[in-house]
Tab-separated table of C-alpha atoms in Angstrom:
chain	number	residue	atom	x	y	z
A	1215	MET	CA	-42.024	-5.842	-83.167
A	1216	THR	CA	-40.413	-4.453	-80.231
A	1217	ASN	CA	-40.943	-0.919	-78.977
A	1218	GLU	CA	-37.262	-0.170	-78.534
A	1219	LEU	CA	-35.598	2.662	-80.465
A	1220	ARG	CA	-32.142	2.174	-81.735
A	1221	ILE	CA	-29.826	5.273	-82.535
A	1222	GLU	CA	-27.404	5.141	-85.527
A	1223	THR	CA	-25.150	7.817	-85.981
A	1224	GLY	CA	-22.711	8.080	-89.138
A	1225	SER	CA	-21.650	10.085	-92.411
A	1226	TRP	CA	-23.893	11.218	-95.180
A	1227	ASP	CA	-21.891	8.482	-97.340
A	1228	GLU	CA	-23.232	5.911	-94.670
A	1229	LEU	CA	-26.722	7.244	-93.691
A	1230	GLY	CA	-27.531	9.460	-96.635
A	1231	GLU	CA	-29.668	7.178	-98.749
A	1232	ILE	CA	-32.202	6.620	-95.393
A	1233	ALA	CA	-31.936	9.720	-94.191
A	1234	GLY	CA	-32.807	11.490	-97.707
A	1235	HIS	CA	-35.738	9.340	-97.889
A	1236	ILE	CA	-37.148	10.469	-94.653
A	1237	ARG	CA	-36.533	14.076	-95.202
A	1238	HIS	CA	-38.130	13.802	-98.695
A	1239	ARG	CA	-41.117	12.095	-97.252
A	1240	VAL	CA	-41.478	14.727	-94.287
A	1241	PHE	CA	-40.125	17.848	-95.746
A	1242	VAL	CA	-40.811	17.889	-99.719
A	1243	ILE	CA	-43.867	15.860	-100.065
A	1244	GLU	CA	-45.760	16.545	-96.594
A	1245	GLN	CA	-44.532	19.914	-95.731
A	1246	ALA	CA	-43.878	21.199	-99.596
A	1247	VAL	CA	-40.397	22.298	-99.132
A	1248	PRO	CA	-39.036	22.970	-102.426
A	1249	GLU	CA	-36.486	20.333	-103.283
A	1250	GLN	CA	-33.721	23.001	-103.883
A	1251	GLU	CA	-34.250	24.271	-100.120
A	1252	GLU	CA	-33.968	20.880	-98.795
A	1253	TRP	CA	-30.901	19.868	-100.272
A	1254	ASP	CA	-28.732	22.704	-99.247
A	1255	GLY	CA	-25.369	21.022	-100.256
A	1256	ARG	CA	-24.163	20.726	-96.480
A	1257	ASP	CA	-25.108	17.210	-95.466
A	1258	GLN	CA	-21.354	15.738	-96.574
A	1259	GLU	CA	-20.126	18.029	-93.559
A	1260	CYS	CA	-22.704	17.045	-90.949
A	1261	LEU	CA	-22.945	14.154	-88.443
A	1262	HIS	CA	-26.186	12.213	-89.601
A	1263	VAL	CA	-28.422	10.472	-86.801
A	1264	LEU	CA	-31.284	7.838	-87.663
A	1265	ALA	CA	-33.859	6.216	-85.348
A	1266	TRP	CA	-34.621	2.893	-85.882
A	1267	GLN	CA	-37.435	0.447	-84.756
A	1268	ASP	CA	-36.827	-3.082	-85.552
A	1269	GLN	CA	-35.418	-2.902	-89.267
A	1270	ARG	CA	-37.432	0.513	-90.062
A	1271	ALA	CA	-35.940	3.813	-89.756
A	1272	LEU	CA	-38.315	6.178	-88.415
A	1273	GLY	CA	-36.565	9.674	-88.315
A	1274	THR	CA	-33.512	11.522	-88.736
A	1275	ALA	CA	-31.515	14.602	-87.683
A	1276	ARG	CA	-28.082	16.172	-88.609
A	1277	LEU	CA	-25.578	18.086	-86.710
A	1278	LEU	CA	-23.573	20.598	-88.527
A	1279	PRO	CA	-19.809	21.312	-87.524
A	1280	ASP	CA	-20.574	24.688	-85.954
A	1281	GLY	CA	-23.117	23.019	-83.495
A	1282	HIS	CA	-26.342	23.584	-85.159
A	1283	ILE	CA	-29.120	20.923	-85.343
A	1284	GLY	CA	-31.220	20.575	-88.266
A	1285	ARG	CA	-33.584	18.476	-90.600
A	1286	VAL	CA	-35.113	16.946	-87.641
A	1287	ALA	CA	-37.802	14.646	-89.577
A	1288	VAL	CA	-39.905	11.706	-88.152
A	1289	LEU	CA	-42.433	10.004	-90.416
A	1290	ALA	CA	-45.862	11.006	-89.657
A	1291	GLU	CA	-46.853	7.341	-88.682
A	1292	ALA	CA	-44.183	7.277	-85.778
A	1293	ARG	CA	-44.837	10.738	-84.280
A	1294	GLY	CA	-45.933	10.736	-80.507
A	1295	LEU	CA	-43.915	7.596	-79.894
A	1296	GLY	CA	-40.690	9.324	-78.451
A	1297	VAL	CA	-38.642	9.112	-81.876
A	1298	GLY	CA	-38.178	12.898	-81.975
A	1299	ALA	CA	-37.051	12.850	-78.337
A	1300	ALA	CA	-34.672	10.105	-78.846
A	1301	LEU	CA	-33.282	11.806	-81.887
A	1302	MET	CA	-32.671	14.948	-80.340
A	1303	ARG	CA	-31.074	13.372	-77.071
A	1304	ALA	CA	-28.603	11.486	-79.265
A	1305	THR	CA	-27.690	14.589	-81.434
A	1306	ILE	CA	-27.279	16.720	-78.306
A	1307	GLU	CA	-24.919	14.003	-76.812
A	1308	ALA	CA	-22.815	13.911	-80.117
A	1309	ALA	CA	-22.726	17.728	-79.824
A	1310	ARG	CA	-21.524	17.707	-76.148
A	1311	GLN	CA	-18.814	14.967	-77.420
A	1312	SER	CA	-17.587	16.787	-80.164
A	1313	GLY	CA	-16.600	19.524	-77.442
A	1314	HIS	CA	-19.850	22.137	-78.199
A	1315	THR	CA	-20.957	24.112	-75.197
A	1316	GLU	CA	-24.414	25.021	-76.852
A	1317	VAL	CA	-26.514	23.975	-79.718
A	1318	GLU	CA	-28.745	25.943	-81.857
A	1319	LEU	CA	-31.754	25.170	-84.345
A	1320	ALA	CA	-34.362	26.736	-86.121
A	1321	ALA	CA	-37.804	25.366	-84.711
A	1322	GLN	CA	-40.978	25.142	-86.700
A	1323	THR	CA	-43.307	27.141	-84.487
A	1324	HIS	CA	-45.572	24.252	-83.884
A	1325	ALA	CA	-42.611	22.392	-82.631
A	1326	LEU	CA	-41.691	25.045	-80.078
A	1327	ALA	CA	-42.943	23.073	-76.926
A	1328	PHE	CA	-41.406	19.959	-78.077
A	1329	TYR	CA	-37.881	21.628	-78.009
A	1330	GLU	CA	-38.729	23.448	-75.016
A	1331	ARG	CA	-39.295	20.148	-72.885
A	1332	LEU	CA	-35.929	19.210	-74.155
A	1333	GLY	CA	-34.316	22.362	-72.598
A	1334	PHE	CA	-34.243	24.737	-75.377
A	1335	SER	CA	-34.962	28.366	-75.151
A	1336	ALA	CA	-36.632	30.247	-78.036
A	1337	TRP	CA	-35.110	33.783	-78.894
A	1338	GLY	CA	-35.366	36.674	-81.596
A	1339	GLU	CA	-38.621	37.244	-83.875
A	1340	GLU	CA	-40.391	34.719	-85.944
A	1341	PHE	CA	-39.160	33.991	-89.553
A	1342	LEU	CA	-40.093	32.297	-92.520
A	1343	ASP	CA	-38.180	29.460	-93.954
A	1344	ALA	CA	-39.460	27.687	-97.018
A	1345	GLY	CA	-42.616	29.187	-96.551
A	1346	ILE	CA	-42.972	27.523	-92.811
A	1347	PRO	CA	-42.920	29.806	-89.592
A	1348	HIS	CA	-39.595	29.625	-87.280
A	1349	ARG	CA	-37.724	30.870	-84.263
A	1350	ASN	CA	-34.323	30.161	-83.382
A	1351	MET	CA	-33.655	28.212	-80.351
A	1352	THR	CA	-30.537	27.501	-78.245
A	1353	LEU	CA	-29.543	24.857	-75.396
A	1354	ARG	CA	-26.443	25.348	-73.393
A	1355	LEU	CA	-24.674	22.195	-72.764
A	1356	ASN	CA	-23.182	21.073	-69.344
A	1357	PRO	CA	-19.666	19.691	-70.787
A	1358	HIS	CA	-19.646	17.304	-67.735
A	1359	CYS	CA	-22.824	15.259	-68.407
């Protein structure tokens, strides 16, 4: 088994079955997010990103048309291996290529430092989403990179 990660981007029709499986494991099973909150009906309009190692998908994220990044999920056994950072870099680059000048996300508070290392800045008050504390974060993009 190699350690090299491969990033794949595509539509929900192309990647949804695998991305949905990862999100279900991380959010619904592990974090007890209610099914109706996880499946918000917006997946068809998003660009989806998967991180693969060999033949196994380890993580996913999505980019909404307005430049919001969401549903960033990495399987428990793959955390700490750089999967989340690789997913985020690919999603940020996709946003840049789409012409966005900034990206936003709602980060679970335990993950604030992870996003700060990627250049995001937190703003606003802490809030609950699906019973989990979050803060909004923004990253301004340099369109020339």
